[in-house]
mmCIF file of C-alpha atoms in Angstrom:
data_model
loop_
_atom_site.group_PDB
_atom_site.id
_atom_site.type_symbol
_atom_site.label_atom_id
_atom_site.label_comp_id
_atom_site.label_asym_id
_atom_site.label_seq_id
_atom_site.Cartn_x
_atom_site.Cartn_y
_atom_site.Cartn_z
ATOM 1 C CA UNK U 298 11.707 -11.018 7.181
ATOM 2 C CA UNK U 299 15.241 -10.690 5.758
ATOM 3 C CA UNK U 300 15.061 -13.861 3.656
ATOM 4 C CA UNK U 301 11.556 -13.060 2.390
ATOM 5 C CA UNK U 302 12.768 -9.660 1.194
ATOM 6 C CA UNK U 303 15.886 -11.155 -0.379
ATOM 7 C CA UNK U 304 13.711 -13.658 -2.249
ATOM 8 C CA UNK U 305 11.504 -10.845 -3.565
ATOM 9 C CA UNK U 306 14.540 -8.839 -4.705
ATOM 10 C CA UNK U 307 15.723 -11.927 -6.571
ATOM 11 C CA UNK U 308 12.309 -11.898 -8.314
ATOM 12 C CA UNK U 309 12.949 -8.306 -9.453
ATOM 13 C CA UNK U 310 10.646 -6.673 -6.881
ATOM 14 C CA UNK U 311 11.397 -3.297 -5.336
ATOM 15 C CA UNK U 312 12.042 -3.164 -1.592
ATOM 16 C CA UNK U 313 8.809 -1.278 -0.952
ATOM 17 C CA UNK U 314 6.787 -3.916 -2.822
ATOM 18 C CA UNK U 315 8.580 -6.717 -0.977
ATOM 19 C CA UNK U 316 7.778 -5.116 2.389
ATOM 20 C CA UNK U 317 4.160 -4.451 1.431
ATOM 21 C CA UNK U 318 3.678 -8.079 0.367
ATOM 22 C CA UNK U 319 5.283 -9.321 3.586
ATOM 23 C CA UNK U 320 2.855 -7.328 5.761
ATOM 24 C CA UNK U 321 -0.171 -8.344 3.677
ATOM 25 C CA UNK U 322 0.116 -11.910 4.960
ATOM 26 C CA UNK U 323 -1.534 -10.853 8.238
ATOM 27 C CA UNK U 324 -4.741 -9.619 6.568
ATOM 28 C CA UNK U 325 -7.746 -11.706 5.525
ATOM 29 C CA UNK U 326 -10.333 -10.817 2.897
ATOM 30 C CA UNK U 327 -13.813 -12.308 2.754
ATOM 31 C CA UNK U 328 -17.156 -12.086 0.976
ATOM 32 C CA UNK U 329 -17.661 -9.490 -1.753
ATOM 33 C CA UNK U 330 -14.296 -7.807 -2.360
ATOM 34 C CA UNK U 331 -13.758 -4.656 -4.415
ATOM 35 C CA UNK U 332 -10.183 -4.117 -5.660
ATOM 36 C CA UNK U 333 -9.746 -0.492 -6.757
ATOM 37 C CA UNK U 334 -7.018 0.270 -9.293
ATOM 38 C CA UNK U 335 -5.165 -3.035 -9.049
ATOM 39 C CA UNK U 336 -5.317 -4.007 -12.709
ATOM 40 C CA UNK U 337 -5.770 -7.591 -13.885
ATOM 41 C CA UNK U 338 -4.638 -10.306 -11.430
ATOM 42 C CA UNK U 339 -2.388 -8.112 -9.247
ATOM 43 C CA UNK U 340 0.340 -10.090 -7.488
ATOM 44 C CA UNK U 341 -0.535 -8.763 -4.026
ATOM 45 C CA UNK U 342 -3.684 -10.925 -4.013
ATOM 46 C CA UNK U 343 -1.405 -13.942 -3.607
ATOM 47 C CA UNK U 344 -0.240 -12.715 -0.193
ATOM 48 C CA UNK U 345 -3.621 -11.978 1.416
ATOM 49 C CA UNK U 346 -5.417 -14.672 3.374
ATOM 50 C CA UNK U 347 -8.759 -15.533 1.748
ATOM 51 C CA UNK U 348 -12.028 -16.844 3.115
ATOM 52 C CA UNK U 349 -13.850 -19.590 1.214
ATOM 53 C CA UNK U 350 -16.586 -17.194 0.119
ATOM 54 C CA UNK U 351 -14.334 -14.603 -1.570
ATOM 55 C CA UNK U 352 -15.582 -12.989 -4.774
ATOM 56 C CA UNK U 353 -13.202 -10.310 -6.098
ATOM 57 C CA UNK U 354 -14.317 -7.534 -8.450
ATOM 58 C CA UNK U 355 -11.624 -5.362 -10.006
ATOM 59 C CA UNK U 356 -12.291 -1.733 -10.919
ATOM 60 C CA UNK U 357 -9.472 -0.063 -12.834
ATOM 61 C CA UNK U 358 -9.670 3.072 -14.988
ATOM 62 C CA UNK U 359 -7.331 1.422 -17.519
ATOM 63 C CA UNK U 360 -9.791 -1.335 -18.405
ATOM 64 C CA UNK U 361 -13.165 0.295 -17.700
ATOM 65 C CA UNK U 362 -14.759 3.696 -18.250
ATOM 66 C CA UNK U 363 -14.582 5.058 -14.706
ATOM 67 C CA UNK U 364 -13.015 8.199 -13.256
ATOM 68 C CA UNK U 365 -12.367 7.595 -9.554
ATOM 69 C CA UNK U 366 -12.264 11.361 -8.944
ATOM 70 C CA UNK U 367 -15.892 12.002 -9.951
ATOM 71 C CA UNK U 368 -17.736 8.806 -10.957
ATOM 72 C CA UNK U 369 -19.744 6.792 -8.459
ATOM 73 C CA UNK U 370 -18.530 3.242 -7.989
ATOM 74 C CA UNK U 371 -20.973 1.025 -9.955
ATOM 75 C CA UNK U 372 -22.087 -1.038 -6.967
ATOM 76 C CA UNK U 373 -24.999 -0.720 -4.539
ATOM 77 C CA UNK U 374 -24.860 0.931 -1.122
ATOM 78 C CA UNK U 375 -23.527 -1.282 1.683
ATOM 79 C CA UNK U 376 -22.932 -4.273 -0.602
ATOM 80 C CA UNK U 377 -19.162 -4.795 -0.260
ATOM 81 C CA UNK U 378 -17.366 -6.652 2.545
ATOM 82 C CA UNK U 379 -13.762 -5.651 1.761
ATOM 83 C CA UNK U 380 -12.228 -2.857 -0.300
ATOM 84 C CA UNK U 381 -8.601 -3.044 -1.442
ATOM 85 C CA UNK U 382 -6.755 0.221 -2.180
ATOM 86 C CA UNK U 383 -3.119 -0.589 -2.932
ATOM 87 C CA UNK U 384 -0.922 2.108 -4.487
ATOM 88 C CA UNK U 385 -3.914 4.007 -5.864
ATOM 89 C CA UNK U 386 -4.532 7.057 -3.651
ATOM 90 C CA UNK U 387 -1.376 8.889 -4.733
ATOM 91 C CA UNK U 388 -2.743 8.891 -8.296
ATOM 92 C CA UNK U 389 -6.140 10.381 -7.303
ATOM 93 C CA UNK U 390 -6.338 14.162 -6.987
ATOM 94 C CA UNK U 391 -9.901 14.199 -5.591
ATOM 95 C CA UNK U 392 -9.134 11.519 -3.026
ATOM 96 C CA UNK U 393 -11.868 12.675 -0.619
ATOM 97 C CA UNK U 394 -14.548 11.788 -3.175
ATOM 98 C CA UNK U 395 -13.133 8.281 -3.616
ATOM 99 C CA UNK U 396 -12.934 7.737 0.161
ATOM 100 C CA UNK U 397 -16.593 8.780 0.506
ATOM 101 C CA UNK U 398 -17.589 6.381 -2.278
ATOM 102 C CA UNK U 399 -15.743 3.541 -0.556
ATOM 103 C CA UNK U 400 -17.632 4.359 2.640
ATOM 104 C CA UNK U 401 -20.949 4.308 0.740
ATOM 105 C CA UNK U 402 -20.501 0.865 -0.818
ATOM 106 C CA UNK U 403 -19.113 -0.848 2.292
ATOM 107 C CA UNK U 404 -21.213 -2.926 4.647
ATOM 108 C CA UNK U 405 -21.255 -1.870 8.295
ATOM 109 C CA UNK U 406 -19.011 -4.860 9.078
ATOM 110 C CA UNK U 407 -16.738 -4.131 6.106
ATOM 111 C CA UNK U 408 -13.002 -3.563 6.011
ATOM 112 C CA UNK U 409 -10.751 -1.349 3.895
ATOM 113 C CA UNK U 410 -7.153 -2.530 3.432
ATOM 114 C CA UNK U 411 -4.727 -0.278 1.601
ATOM 115 C CA UNK U 412 -1.213 0.952 1.076
ATOM 116 C CA UNK U 413 0.350 4.219 -0.068
ATOM 117 C CA UNK U 414 4.019 4.951 -0.832
ATOM 118 C CA UNK U 415 5.806 7.823 0.872
ATOM 119 C CA UNK U 416 9.581 8.207 0.414
ATOM 120 C CA UNK U 417 9.660 6.902 -3.144
ATOM 121 C CA UNK U 418 10.266 8.216 -6.628
ATOM 122 C CA UNK U 419 7.792 10.039 -8.866
ATOM 123 C CA UNK U 420 5.722 7.397 -10.694
ATOM 124 C CA UNK U 421 2.911 8.731 -12.929
ATOM 125 C CA UNK U 422 0.148 6.225 -13.746
ATOM 126 C CA UNK U 423 -0.995 8.328 -15.587
ATOM 127 C CA UNK U 424 -0.479 11.063 -12.927
ATOM 128 C CA UNK U 425 1.261 11.108 -9.544
ATOM 129 C CA UNK U 426 -0.171 13.751 -7.209
ATOM 130 C CA UNK U 427 0.504 13.071 -3.531
ATOM 131 C CA UNK U 428 2.561 11.523 -0.755
ATOM 132 C CA UNK U 429 0.410 10.967 2.328
ATOM 133 C CA UNK U 430 1.575 11.016 5.924
ATOM 134 C CA UNK U 431 -0.078 8.811 8.519
ATOM 135 C CA UNK U 432 -1.903 11.880 9.877
ATOM 136 C CA UNK U 433 -3.294 12.671 6.409
ATOM 137 C CA UNK U 434 -4.655 9.140 5.985
ATOM 138 C CA UNK U 435 -6.332 9.350 9.385
ATOM 139 C CA UNK U 436 -8.051 12.615 8.420
ATOM 140 C CA UNK U 437 -9.130 11.487 4.939
ATOM 141 C CA UNK U 438 -10.893 8.373 6.217
ATOM 142 C CA UNK U 439 -12.224 10.075 9.337
ATOM 143 C CA UNK U 440 -13.850 12.793 7.212
ATOM 144 C CA UNK U 441 -15.323 10.103 4.937
ATOM 145 C CA UNK U 442 -17.146 8.665 7.972
ATOM 146 C CA UNK U 443 -14.926 5.770 9.064
ATOM 147 C CA UNK U 444 -14.527 5.174 12.812
ATOM 148 C CA UNK U 445 -11.809 2.540 13.206
ATOM 149 C CA UNK U 446 -8.741 3.696 11.298
ATOM 150 C CA UNK U 447 -5.320 2.137 11.789
ATOM 151 C CA UNK U 448 -2.159 3.298 10.039
ATOM 152 C CA UNK U 449 1.242 1.581 10.245
ATOM 153 C CA UNK U 450 4.505 2.792 8.758
ATOM 154 C CA UNK U 451 6.264 0.328 6.452
ATOM 155 C CA UNK U 452 9.999 0.565 5.886
ATOM 156 C CA UNK U 453 12.668 1.178 8.488
ATOM 157 C CA UNK U 454 15.296 3.874 8.304
ATOM 158 C CA UNK U 455 17.118 6.017 5.732
ATOM 159 C CA UNK U 456 19.290 3.146 4.483
ATOM 160 C CA UNK U 457 16.250 1.171 3.296
ATOM 161 C CA UNK U 458 14.892 4.319 1.641
ATOM 162 C CA UNK U 459 18.219 4.818 -0.117
ATOM 163 C CA UNK U 460 18.343 1.201 -1.263
ATOM 164 C CA UNK U 461 14.763 1.296 -2.589
ATOM 165 C CA UNK U 462 15.435 4.420 -4.651
ATOM 166 C CA UNK U 463 18.692 3.098 -6.111
ATOM 167 C CA UNK U 464 17.743 -0.543 -6.609
ATOM 168 C CA UNK U 465 16.914 -0.470 -10.317
ATOM 169 C CA UNK U 466 20.165 1.314 -11.219
ATOM 170 C CA UNK U 467 22.011 -1.958 -10.573
ATOM 171 C CA UNK U 468 21.842 -5.465 -12.086
ATOM 172 C CA UNK U 469 19.833 -7.894 -9.980
ATOM 173 C CA UNK U 470 22.902 -9.782 -8.739
ATOM 174 C CA UNK U 471 24.391 -6.531 -7.418
ATOM 175 C CA UNK U 472 21.142 -5.725 -5.591
ATOM 176 C CA UNK U 473 21.284 -9.111 -3.851
ATOM 177 C CA UNK U 474 24.917 -8.594 -2.825
ATOM 178 C CA UNK U 475 24.532 -5.061 -1.438
ATOM 179 C CA UNK U 476 21.125 -5.430 0.252
ATOM 180 C CA UNK U 477 22.463 -7.187 3.407
ATOM 181 C CA UNK U 478 24.757 -4.213 4.085
ATOM 182 C CA UNK U 479 21.889 -1.708 3.781
ATOM 183 C CA UNK U 480 19.684 -3.949 5.916
ATOM 184 C CA UNK U 481 22.322 -4.280 8.650
ATOM 185 C CA UNK U 482 23.114 -0.543 8.641
ATOM 186 C CA UNK U 483 19.406 0.220 9.053
ATOM 187 C CA UNK U 484 19.052 -2.265 11.925
ATOM 188 C CA UNK U 485 22.006 -0.707 13.757
ATOM 189 C CA UNK U 486 20.720 2.845 13.271
ATOM 190 C CA UNK U 487 17.217 1.950 14.467
ATOM 191 C CA UNK U 488 18.710 0.205 17.502
ATOM 192 C CA UNK U 489 20.607 3.376 18.380
ATOM 193 C CA UNK U 490 17.815 5.789 17.422
ATOM 194 C CA UNK U 491 14.400 4.044 17.387
ATOM 195 C CA UNK U 492 12.630 7.272 16.414
ATOM 196 C CA UNK U 493 14.050 7.132 12.867
ATOM 197 C CA UNK U 494 11.584 4.338 12.023
ATOM 198 C CA UNK U 495 8.742 6.871 12.096
ATOM 199 C CA UNK U 496 10.742 9.554 10.298
ATOM 200 C CA UNK U 497 11.730 7.500 7.237
ATOM 201 C CA UNK U 498 8.762 5.376 6.143
ATOM 202 C CA UNK U 499 8.781 3.949 2.650
ATOM 203 C CA UNK U 500 5.007 3.840 2.853
ATOM 204 C CA UNK U 501 1.963 3.283 5.043
ATOM 205 C CA UNK U 502 -0.344 0.300 5.398
ATOM 206 C CA UNK U 503 -3.826 1.305 6.527
ATOM 207 C CA UNK U 504 -7.149 -0.267 7.464
ATOM 208 C CA UNK U 505 -10.512 1.377 8.096
ATOM 209 C CA UNK U 506 -13.926 0.212 9.282
ATOM 210 C CA UNK U 507 -17.304 1.872 9.679
#
């Protein structure tokens, strides 16, 4: 993991994005895929495994007339195999409505894969409303009707959080030099106090199924 993260930092990625991309490699998308809020050709699609039959539709309020807080998703009931929700929920005030719409359009064998930030800076796009805990994500998708909901913290300890929030204050070469020290300090702290991993997440990866 260390060298993958270092490579991403060299490519001007934040630590949270590097970690998210690293964990995405374990997930596979297939069939009719709906990507909500990802924009045009988002880079995270390069890290997901893909079946041969993948057909990705992108819905983004920046390039189409849709309000995810009140507009129905323009697809039929139970017609989508996979829904992607990366870094979108924190920008949606009426998130329960969107979760219910995702449930409506998904097939019974469908899969939601998503990510939300937690201990990160304010980032309006165009608004930034929430930071979700793992418990909140469980409740949101449970109330929408999903049965199999899995949430995993992404990050480590307070040193990784500190590095992520300071990273863009330094030139890229400085980030590469100082990251190993933050990484090592975090590893030592987690070894001594394993519980800090759950207390200092940079974000949460989640999946949900009907």
